[in-house]
Every structure is written in C-alpha cells, then in structure tokens.
Coordinates of C-alpha atoms and ligand atoms in Angstrom, one line a residue:
M1 CA 15.0 58.8 -13.2
D2 CA 16.3 61.4 -15.6
Y3 CA 19.9 60.5 -15.2
F4 CA 21.6 57.1 -14.9
P5 CA 23.9 57.2 -11.9
L6 CA 27.3 55.5 -12.5
F7 CA 30.9 55.7 -11.2
A8 CA 33.3 55.9 -14.1
N9 CA 36.9 54.4 -14.0
L10 CA 38.9 57.3 -15.5
H11 CA 42.3 55.9 -14.5
D12 CA 44.8 56.6 -17.3
R13 CA 41.9 57.6 -19.6
P14 CA 42.1 60.7 -21.8
C15 CA 39.9 63.5 -20.6
L16 CA 39.7 67.0 -22.0
V17 CA 38.9 70.3 -20.2
I18 CA 38.2 73.4 -22.2
G19 CA 38.9 76.6 -20.2
A20 CA 41.5 77.2 -17.5
G21 CA 39.8 79.6 -15.0
N22 CA 38.9 78.8 -11.4
I23 CA 35.9 76.6 -12.2
A24 CA 38.0 74.7 -14.7
A25 CA 40.7 74.3 -12.1
R26 CA 38.2 72.6 -9.7
K27 CA 37.1 70.1 -12.4
I28 CA 40.7 69.5 -13.3
D29 CA 41.5 68.7 -9.7
L30 CA 38.7 66.2 -9.5
L31 CA 39.8 64.5 -12.7
L32 CA 43.4 64.3 -11.5
R33 CA 42.2 62.8 -8.2
A34 CA 40.4 60.1 -10.2
G35 CA 43.7 59.4 -12.1
A36 CA 42.6 60.7 -15.5
K37 CA 45.1 61.8 -18.2
V38 CA 44.0 65.4 -18.5
T39 CA 44.5 67.8 -21.4
V40 CA 43.5 71.4 -20.9
I41 CA 42.8 73.7 -23.9
S42 CA 42.3 77.4 -23.3
R43 CA 43.3 80.7 -25.0
E44 CA 44.9 81.6 -21.7
V45 CA 46.3 79.2 -19.2
S46 CA 46.7 80.3 -15.6
P47 CA 50.1 80.0 -13.9
A48 CA 48.8 77.3 -11.6
I49 CA 47.6 75.1 -14.5
T50 CA 50.8 75.8 -16.4
Q51 CA 52.7 74.6 -13.4
L52 CA 50.7 71.3 -13.4
G53 CA 51.7 71.0 -17.0
L54 CA 55.4 71.5 -16.2
D55 CA 55.1 68.9 -13.4
K56 CA 53.7 66.5 -16.0
K57 CA 50.4 66.2 -14.2
L58 CA 48.5 67.2 -17.3
I59 CA 49.0 68.6 -20.8
A60 CA 48.2 72.3 -21.2
I61 CA 47.7 73.8 -24.6
E62 CA 47.2 77.5 -25.1
K63 CA 44.9 77.9 -28.1
A64 CA 41.4 78.5 -29.2
F65 CA 39.0 75.5 -29.2
A66 CA 38.4 73.7 -32.5
A67 CA 35.9 70.9 -33.1
D68 CA 38.5 68.3 -33.8
D69 CA 40.1 68.8 -30.4
V70 CA 37.6 66.4 -28.9
L71 CA 38.7 63.4 -30.9
G72 CA 40.3 60.6 -28.9
F73 CA 38.9 61.8 -25.6
M74 CA 36.6 59.7 -23.4
L75 CA 34.9 62.7 -21.8
V76 CA 35.0 66.5 -22.2
I77 CA 34.3 69.3 -19.7
S78 CA 33.7 72.8 -21.0
A79 CA 34.3 75.4 -18.3
T80 CA 34.6 78.6 -20.3
D81 CA 32.5 81.8 -19.8
N82 CA 32.0 82.0 -23.6
A83 CA 28.5 80.7 -24.6
E84 CA 29.6 80.1 -28.2
T85 CA 32.6 78.1 -27.3
N86 CA 30.5 76.0 -24.8
Q87 CA 28.0 75.4 -27.5
A88 CA 30.7 74.4 -30.0
V89 CA 32.3 72.0 -27.5
A90 CA 28.9 70.3 -26.8
A91 CA 28.1 69.9 -30.5
A92 CA 31.6 68.5 -31.3
A93 CA 31.4 66.0 -28.4
N94 CA 27.9 64.9 -29.2
A95 CA 28.8 64.4 -32.9
H96 CA 31.3 61.8 -31.7
N97 CA 29.2 60.3 -28.8
I98 CA 31.7 61.6 -26.3
F99 CA 30.4 62.3 -22.8
V100 CA 30.2 66.1 -22.4
N101 CA 29.6 68.4 -19.4
V102 CA 29.2 72.1 -19.9
V103 CA 29.4 73.8 -16.5
D104 CA 26.2 75.4 -15.3
N105 CA 24.3 74.5 -18.5
P106 CA 22.4 71.2 -18.0
A107 CA 20.8 71.6 -21.4
L108 CA 24.2 71.1 -23.1
C109 CA 25.3 68.2 -20.9
S110 CA 25.2 64.5 -21.6
F111 CA 26.5 63.9 -18.0
I112 CA 26.4 66.0 -14.9
L113 CA 28.8 66.1 -12.0
P114 CA 27.2 65.3 -8.6
A115 CA 28.0 66.8 -5.3
I116 CA 30.2 64.3 -3.5
I117 CA 31.5 63.2 -0.2
D118 CA 34.9 61.7 -0.7
R119 CA 35.9 59.2 1.9
S120 CA 37.8 57.2 -0.7
P121 CA 37.4 54.4 -1.4
I122 CA 33.9 55.3 -0.2
V123 CA 32.4 58.0 -2.4
V124 CA 28.9 59.2 -1.9
A125 CA 27.3 61.2 -4.8
F126 CA 24.3 63.5 -4.7
S127 CA 22.4 64.8 -7.6
S128 CA 19.1 66.7 -8.1
G129 CA 19.4 66.1 -11.9
G130 CA 20.2 69.8 -12.3
A131 CA 16.9 70.8 -10.8
A132 CA 18.1 72.1 -7.4
P133 CA 21.9 71.8 -7.0
V134 CA 21.8 73.8 -3.8
L135 CA 19.4 71.2 -2.3
A136 CA 21.8 68.4 -3.3
R137 CA 24.6 70.3 -1.6
L138 CA 22.5 70.9 1.6
L139 CA 21.8 67.2 1.7
R140 CA 25.4 66.4 1.2
A141 CA 26.3 68.6 4.2
K142 CA 23.7 66.8 6.3
I143 CA 25.0 63.4 5.5
E144 CA 28.7 64.5 5.6
S145 CA 28.1 65.3 9.3
V146 CA 27.3 61.7 10.1
I147 CA 30.1 60.0 8.2
P148 CA 33.3 60.1 10.2
P149 CA 36.3 61.6 8.3
T150 CA 38.1 58.3 8.7
Y151 CA 35.3 56.2 7.2
G152 CA 37.4 55.4 4.2
R153 CA 40.0 53.7 6.3
L154 CA 37.3 51.2 7.3
A155 CA 36.9 50.3 3.7
Q156 CA 40.6 50.0 3.3
L157 CA 40.7 47.6 6.2
A158 CA 37.9 45.5 4.6
E159 CA 39.8 45.5 1.4
K160 CA 42.9 44.2 3.1
F161 CA 41.2 41.4 4.9
R162 CA 38.6 40.5 2.3
D163 CA 40.3 37.4 1.0
V164 CA 41.3 36.0 4.4
V165 CA 37.7 36.4 5.6
K166 CA 36.3 34.8 2.5
Q167 CA 38.6 31.8 3.0
R168 CA 37.7 31.3 6.6
I169 CA 33.9 32.1 6.5
H170 CA 32.4 30.3 3.5
A171 CA 28.7 31.1 3.8
P172 CA 27.9 34.5 2.3
G173 CA 25.2 35.2 4.9
Q174 CA 27.6 34.5 7.8
R175 CA 30.2 36.7 6.1
R176 CA 27.8 39.6 5.8
V177 CA 27.0 39.3 9.6
F178 CA 30.8 39.2 10.3
W179 CA 31.4 42.4 8.3
E180 CA 28.4 44.2 9.8
N181 CA 29.7 43.5 13.3
I182 CA 33.1 44.8 12.3
F183 CA 31.8 48.0 10.7
Q184 CA 29.5 48.7 13.6
G185 CA 31.5 47.6 16.6
A186 CA 34.8 48.0 18.4
V187 CA 36.9 47.5 15.3
A188 CA 35.3 50.5 13.7
E189 CA 35.8 52.5 16.8
Q190 CA 39.5 51.7 16.8
I191 CA 39.7 52.9 13.2
Y192 CA 37.9 56.2 14.0
A193 CA 40.3 56.7 16.9
G194 CA 43.3 56.2 14.5
N195 CA 44.4 52.9 16.1
G196 CA 44.9 50.9 12.9
Q197 CA 47.0 48.2 14.4
Q198 CA 44.7 47.5 17.2
A199 CA 41.8 47.4 14.7
E200 CA 43.5 44.8 12.6
Q201 CA 44.4 42.7 15.7
Q202 CA 40.8 42.9 17.0
L203 CA 39.5 42.0 13.5
L204 CA 41.6 38.8 13.5
E205 CA 40.4 37.9 17.0
T206 CA 36.8 38.4 16.0
L207 CA 37.4 36.2 13.0
D208 CA 38.8 33.4 15.2
A209 CA 35.8 33.7 17.5
H210 CA 33.4 33.7 14.6
E211 CA 34.9 30.6 13.0
N212 CA 34.6 28.7 16.3
A213 CA 31.0 29.8 17.0
P214 CA 29.1 30.9 13.9
T215 CA 26.6 33.6 14.5
A216 CA 23.2 32.3 15.7
G217 CA 20.0 33.7 14.2
E218 CA 18.0 36.3 16.0
V219 CA 14.5 37.7 15.8
Y220 CA 13.7 41.4 16.0
L221 CA 10.0 42.0 16.8
I222 CA 9.5 45.5 15.4
G223 CA 6.7 47.9 15.6
A224 CA 6.3 49.7 12.2
G225 CA 4.1 52.4 13.5
P226 CA 0.7 53.4 12.2
G227 CA 1.6 54.0 8.5
A228 CA 3.8 57.1 7.8
P229 CA 7.3 55.7 7.1
D230 CA 9.0 58.5 9.0
L231 CA 7.4 57.5 12.2
L232 CA 9.6 54.4 12.4
T233 CA 12.2 54.5 15.1
F234 CA 16.0 54.7 14.3
R235 CA 16.5 51.3 15.8
A236 CA 13.7 49.8 13.7
L237 CA 15.3 51.2 10.5
R238 CA 18.8 50.0 11.5
L239 CA 17.6 46.4 12.2
M240 CA 15.4 46.4 9.0
Q241 CA 18.5 47.2 7.0
Q242 CA 20.5 44.3 8.5
A243 CA 17.8 41.6 8.2
D244 CA 18.0 38.5 6.1
V245 CA 14.3 38.0 6.2
I246 CA 11.3 40.3 6.8
V247 CA 8.1 38.6 8.0
Y248 CA 5.4 41.3 7.7
D249 CA 1.6 41.6 7.9
H250 CA -1.0 43.6 6.0
L251 CA -0.7 46.8 8.2
V252 CA 2.8 47.4 7.0
S253 CA 2.8 49.7 4.0
P254 CA 4.9 49.2 0.9
E255 CA 6.8 52.4 1.6
I256 CA 7.9 51.0 5.0
L257 CA 8.9 47.7 3.4
D258 CA 10.9 49.6 0.9
L259 CA 13.2 50.7 3.7
A260 CA 14.3 47.2 4.5
R261 CA 17.5 45.7 3.1
R262 CA 17.0 45.4 -0.7
D263 CA 18.0 41.8 -1.0
S264 CA 16.2 40.5 2.2
E265 CA 13.6 37.9 1.7
K266 CA 10.1 39.2 2.3
I267 CA 7.5 36.9 3.7
Y268 CA 3.9 38.0 3.9
V269 CA 1.9 36.5 6.7
G270 CA -0.8 39.1 6.5
K271 CA -3.8 38.9 8.7
Q272 CA -7.0 40.6 7.7
R273 CA -10.3 40.2 9.4
Q274 CA -11.9 36.8 8.3
N275 CA -8.8 36.2 6.2
H276 CA -6.1 34.7 8.2
S277 CA -3.5 33.9 5.6
L278 CA -1.2 32.1 8.1
P279 CA -2.4 30.9 11.5
Q280 CA -0.6 32.4 14.5
D281 CA 1.0 29.1 15.5
S282 CA 2.5 28.8 12.0
I283 CA 3.9 32.3 12.3
N284 CA 5.5 31.5 15.7
R285 CA 7.0 28.4 14.2
L286 CA 8.2 30.2 11.1
L287 CA 10.1 32.8 13.1
A288 CA 11.7 30.1 15.3
D289 CA 12.7 28.0 12.3
L290 CA 14.2 30.9 10.3
A291 CA 16.3 32.0 13.4
K292 CA 17.5 28.4 13.9
A293 CA 18.7 28.4 10.3
G294 CA 21.0 31.3 11.4
K295 CA 18.9 34.1 9.8
R296 CA 18.4 37.6 11.3
V297 CA 14.6 37.8 11.1
V298 CA 12.6 41.0 11.4
R299 CA 9.0 40.4 12.4
L300 CA 7.4 43.6 11.3
K301 CA 4.0 44.5 12.7
G302 CA 1.8 47.6 12.4
G303 CA 1.8 50.0 15.3
D304 CA 3.3 48.6 18.4
P305 CA 3.9 44.8 18.7
F306 CA 2.7 44.7 22.3
I307 CA -0.6 46.6 21.7
F308 CA -3.2 44.3 20.1
G309 CA -0.3 42.9 18.1
R310 CA 0.1 39.4 19.6
G311 CA 3.8 40.2 20.1
G312 CA 3.7 38.4 23.4
E313 CA 2.7 35.1 21.8
E314 CA 5.4 35.3 19.2
I315 CA 8.2 35.9 21.7
E316 CA 6.9 33.2 24.0
T317 CA 7.8 30.6 21.5
L318 CA 11.2 32.1 20.9
M319 CA 11.8 32.2 24.6
Q320 CA 10.8 28.5 25.0
E321 CA 13.3 27.6 22.2
G322 CA 16.1 29.7 23.5
I323 CA 16.2 32.0 20.5
A324 CA 17.7 35.5 20.9
F325 CA 15.3 38.3 20.2
Q326 CA 14.7 42.0 20.7
V327 CA 11.4 43.9 20.8
V328 CA 11.4 47.4 19.2
P329 CA 8.4 49.5 20.2
G330 CA 6.5 51.3 17.5
I331 CA 4.0 54.2 17.6
T332 CA 0.7 52.6 18.3
A333 CA -2.4 53.6 16.2
A334 CA -3.9 55.4 19.2
S335 CA -1.0 57.8 19.5
G336 CA -0.5 58.2 15.8
C337 CA -4.1 58.7 14.9
A338 CA -4.8 61.0 17.9
S339 CA -1.8 63.2 17.1
Y340 CA -2.5 63.4 13.4
A341 CA -6.2 64.1 14.0
G342 CA -5.5 66.9 16.6
I343 CA -7.2 65.0 19.4
P344 CA -5.1 64.9 22.6
L345 CA -5.9 61.6 24.4
T346 CA -5.7 63.3 27.7
H347 CA -6.4 66.9 28.6
R348 CA -6.7 68.6 32.0
D349 CA -10.2 69.9 31.2
H350 CA -11.5 66.7 29.6
A351 CA -9.8 63.4 30.4
Q352 CA -7.6 62.2 33.2
S353 CA -7.2 58.7 31.8
C354 CA -7.3 56.9 28.5
T355 CA -8.2 53.2 27.9
F356 CA -7.4 51.2 24.8
V357 CA -9.9 48.4 24.0
T358 CA -10.5 46.1 21.2
G359 CA -13.9 46.3 19.4
H360 CA -13.3 43.0 17.6
L361 CA -16.7 41.2 17.3
K362 CA -16.8 37.7 18.7
D363 CA -20.0 35.8 18.0
N364 CA -21.5 39.2 17.0
T365 CA -20.9 40.7 20.5
I366 CA -18.3 42.9 22.0
N367 CA -17.3 41.7 25.5
L368 CA -16.2 44.9 27.4
N369 CA -16.8 46.4 30.8
W370 CA -19.3 49.0 29.5
T371 CA -20.0 50.5 33.0
Q372 CA -16.4 51.3 33.4
L373 CA -16.0 52.7 29.9
A374 CA -19.1 54.9 30.2
A375 CA -17.7 56.7 33.2
P376 CA -17.0 60.5 32.6
N377 CA -13.6 62.3 32.3
Q378 CA -11.8 59.7 30.2
T379 CA -11.0 58.8 26.7
I380 CA -11.7 55.4 25.1
V381 CA -9.8 54.3 22.1
V382 CA -11.3 51.4 20.2
Y383 CA -9.0 49.3 18.0
M384 CA -10.7 47.1 15.3
G385 CA -14.0 48.7 16.1
S386 CA -15.5 49.8 12.8
M387 CA -17.7 46.7 12.3
G388 CA -19.0 47.1 15.8
L389 CA -19.5 50.9 15.7
E390 CA -23.3 50.7 16.2
K391 CA -23.0 48.2 19.1
I392 CA -20.3 50.3 20.7
C393 CA -22.3 53.5 20.6
Q394 CA -25.5 51.8 21.8
S395 CA -23.7 50.1 24.7
M396 CA -22.0 53.3 25.8
I397 CA -25.4 55.1 25.9
S398 CA -27.2 52.3 27.6
H399 CA -24.5 52.2 30.3
G400 CA -24.8 55.9 31.1
S401 CA -22.8 57.9 28.5
P402 CA -24.5 61.0 27.3
P403 CA -25.9 60.5 23.7
D404 CA -24.1 63.7 22.6
L405 CA -20.7 62.5 23.8
P406 CA -18.2 63.3 20.9
I407 CA -16.8 60.4 18.9
A408 CA -14.3 60.3 16.1
L409 CA -13.4 57.7 13.5
V410 CA -9.9 58.0 12.1
Q411 CA -9.3 56.2 8.8
Q412 CA -5.8 55.3 7.7
G413 CA -4.3 57.6 10.3
T414 CA -1.0 59.4 9.7
T415 CA -1.0 58.5 6.0
R416 CA -1.7 60.7 3.0
T417 CA -5.1 59.1 2.8
Q418 CA -6.1 59.9 6.4
R419 CA -9.7 61.0 7.0
V420 CA -11.3 62.0 10.2
F421 CA -15.0 61.7 10.8
T422 CA -16.6 63.2 13.9
G423 CA -20.1 63.0 15.4
T424 CA -21.8 61.9 18.7
L425 CA -22.6 58.5 20.1
A426 CA -26.2 59.2 18.9
T427 CA -25.4 60.3 15.3
M428 CA -22.3 58.5 14.3
P429 CA -23.6 55.1 13.2
A430 CA -26.2 56.7 10.9
H431 CA -23.6 59.1 9.6
M432 CA -21.0 56.4 8.9
A433 CA -23.6 54.2 7.1
H434 CA -23.4 56.7 4.2
E435 CA -19.6 56.8 4.1
K436 CA -17.3 54.4 2.3
I437 CA -14.8 53.4 5.0
S438 CA -11.4 52.0 4.1
P439 CA -9.5 50.2 6.8
P440 CA -7.7 50.5 9.1
T441 CA -9.8 52.7 11.3
L442 CA -9.7 53.7 14.9
I443 CA -12.4 55.0 17.1
I444 CA -11.8 57.7 19.8
I445 CA -14.6 58.5 22.3
G446 CA -14.7 61.3 24.8
T447 CA -15.0 65.1 25.1
V448 CA -11.4 65.4 23.9
V449 CA -12.8 64.8 20.4
S450 CA -14.4 68.3 20.5
L451 CA -10.9 69.7 20.3
H452 CA -10.4 68.3 16.8
N453 CA -11.9 71.3 15.1
K454 CA -9.5 73.7 16.9
L455 CA -6.3 71.5 17.0
S456 CA -6.5 69.7 13.7
W457 CA -3.2 70.5 11.9
F458 CA -2.3 67.6 9.5
R459 CA -3.1 68.5 5.9
N460 CA -2.8 65.7 3.4
D461 CA -3.7 65.7 -0.3
A462 CA -6.4 63.1 -0.1
Ligands
SAM501 C1 -4.5 44.1 15.0 S1 -4.6 45.8 15.5 C2 -3.0 46.2 15.6 C3 -2.7 47.4 16.4 C4 -1.2 47.8 16.4 N1 -0.4 46.8 17.0 C5 -1.0 49.1 17.0 O1 -0.3 49.2 18.0 O2 -1.5 50.1 16.4 C6 -5.2 46.6 14.1 C7 -6.0 47.8 14.4 O3 -5.2 48.9 14.7 C8 -5.9 50.1 14.2 N2 -5.0 50.8 13.3 C9 -3.7 50.4 13.0 N3 -3.2 51.3 12.2 C10 -4.1 52.3 12.0 C11 -4.1 53.5 11.2 N4 -3.1 53.9 10.5 N5 -5.3 54.2 11.2 C12 -6.3 53.8 12.0 N6 -6.3 52.7 12.7 C13 -5.2 51.9 12.7 C14 -7.2 49.7 13.6 O4 -8.2 49.7 14.5 C15 -6.9 48.2 13.2 O5 -8.1 47.5 13.1

C-alpha cells in the first residue's frame, strides 16, 4: 500500500489553501463541508471567494505566498497554476511536517484527495494512489449507482437508536444481527421511500420482537464454485459477509475466503484424499452446535454442495434438529472446467447427454456401469478420477469405447494455474505418467474434447 487511508477530523482546525481559481474553489468547498477553518491566500481572489470571506465562512488574504504562511496550519492545499509557487508551498509545508497536497502533482504531495461518494455520515473514498485517477472515478460512478441517495439517513437512524439498542440487546453478536436486519429489510425501505417516522416506528417494533425472541442461528450451505473468486454467486457473497463462522474445506481458495466477513471465525475441516482432518459426522455435529449457539454459520464447499459434496448429509442433521438452513448452489467443477477449457459438455454433433461420475477408488477398484458409460454420443465427466485414470481408460475401452476416443484432464480449472491435457483413451495414461499433476483435476471423456483446440479461450499466466 503506497498511501495510508484515513479520514481526518478537520472540524474547527486551521487549513490553508493557496490559490483562488476554480480548482481551489472546489477544494475550499470540500474543506468547508468538513467544518475546517479555512484561510485562502492568493494574489487575486475571485468574487465568489471574497464573498465567502465577507460571510465569515473563511479568511481570504490577497497577497503572494511566503514560506511562513504555512505556520500554524494542520494541512495545506496548493491549487495554483504556478509551478514555482507550488514547489515553494510543498517545501515550506514539508519543512514543518504539515500535510500538503499540490493539485495534480502527486510527487509534491504528502497526502492525496480521493474521489468520494458523500452520503454523510457515510463517506466512501476511492484512490488509485495517483496512478489512474480516471479509473478511481469510474469505479466511484459504478458504486455510486448502487448506493441509494438516502443511504446517509440510514446511518443517522442508527446513530439515533444506537444507545437504546445497546441497552436492550446486550450480546454484540445479537446486536449485529439486529442491525443487519434493519439495514437490509423493511426499515431501510421506509427510509429510502422518505418515510422517516414509519422507519423509526418499525425499528422499535423490531427491537421489541427481537428482545422477546433472540435470533436463532442458521446454516448457509454454500457452493464456492471451482476456484475463481468471481464465479461466486451474489447470494453466496452476501451471506459470507454476514456470517459469524465460516466452516470450509480444502477446495476453497484463500482468495475466496478473503471475501468473507473479516472478523468471522474461520474453521478448517478440510478433507483431502487419505487425509480426513475431521470426520463427516463431526462436521455435521459442529454445524448444528454452532447454529444452536445462535451463530450464522457458512458451510463453504468447493463447486456445488449437492454434487459430490456431501451437502445432503450435512443438511439432514440440521433438518433432524430443527435448525434453519439455506442451500446456495455453486458452479460445479464440470461446468467451470469445461467452460474454461473450451469443451462444451453437450453439442448437437457430438453429445446428447452428459454424465457426472466419481472415479474415487474404493479397494483399488472403481465401481461404475461401464457398459452405459462406453455408449457413444455422450460426455462423461469424472470427478476425483486422476488416481484411477489408467483403470478408467482401460475399462472404457474394454466395454466398447474406441481407443481413440478423446479425453481431457483439466487441472485446477478456472484458476490462474489451470492446465488442460488432452489425448485419447489409449494414449492418456502413458502421457500423464510423465506429467506432474497438481490437484484438483477433472476428467472429461467424449468427442466434445476434440473441440478444445478450436474453442479454447481462457489464457492464464501459468
Ligand atoms: C469432493 S469433489 C467436490 C466436487 C464439488 N462439489 C463440485 O461440485 O465441483 C472434488 C473433486 O472435484 C473436482 N474439482 C473441484 N474443483 C476443481 C477444479 N477447480 N479443477 C478441476 N477439478 C476440480 C476434482 O475432481 C476433485 O477431486
């Protein structure tokens, strides 16, 4: 981080602006909005700024800048079009460790002014550290469009009722849930619609209800998708940002975990082949116990929870114990890997159906209906199949698949480290014996694989 972000309290603090043109006027306006005591020094002062002086909003002094002028000020902004003056202002301020900003000259600045969205008391600031101010402004425009203009009133409402709520809901976790419901529910809608009184009334009713029946815990069984963080669903992201606890396994990448609420507790229950760090029963128990303790628990699983994810077993326990839950689907590895490898799973000329199977070896065998899988005009996707690759290829051939049937192995699909290996049922095992494979990997079998060369589009830097 090149710049340390902070919000400064400038109320009644002396701030100096050198220059009195249009740009200076914009900075002066910002400083006045923040309650600063503003002094303006400029050889020429515009009528508008003179008027602000007459109205006692600021002190305007018509003179040339001198180094001593900076003394006694907390921060200085130089907004002149004279390079020498700007340089002199920066030098004088730096000599006295006073924060200085020279407009459009990051090299002379000890602080920069971010692009902002002002929904006071909510203020959102954006900065590219001077690298791309236009980009920061575009981002601001994007975010501005999703923050209602009356958002600030929501914060004012919270400020007004903060102490009452604190007195009536003692547990911080319960209080957080209460406020999240207020900010995302009917009370917020009343505020957006300009019905302040109804909003207050409804807030008090919600408070009564909450006091009488504290919020019960809940479990969100969420599919985190195949790896790329931007393949998460909006709902997954929203729930992850509300969760008290995140229970996750090894297929969930650190980048995805980073999107969860910062202060949520993170519990790793990762399962890797031959290395079950927590048995399934214990995971089921853990989820139920956390929810019973009133927590909002996200159970985050790779891909989709209902596809080779044991999601069904986990919610069965919750169901039995009467614990509320939601299931949020994720992009399963088959969809993610196929898309990012440019291999359509179905295609009018190649495959009219697609079957997902597990290639997990049990007692060194894979128990699948090979006759069915070896039939033509379909695509077979094998999860957890890399250890059994040779057996899979042999079984397909011995049950009637042509030895030259195309097969692909997608490693770490959708991520920056994705690799796609292709071959045929006859050649693939020998080919892969010379490659170092890093899990997770997915196998795709069928003539659709032949489209990979033509349709491959995803470029990563691996
Ligand atoms: C226990 S299963 C979980 C599947 C997951 N629920 C889903 O819907 O994708 C784990 C297997 O999914 C496949 N897999 C998951 N993510 C993958 C990825 N990014 N690239 C390749 N294969 C992946 C691998 O075959 C891995 O062994």
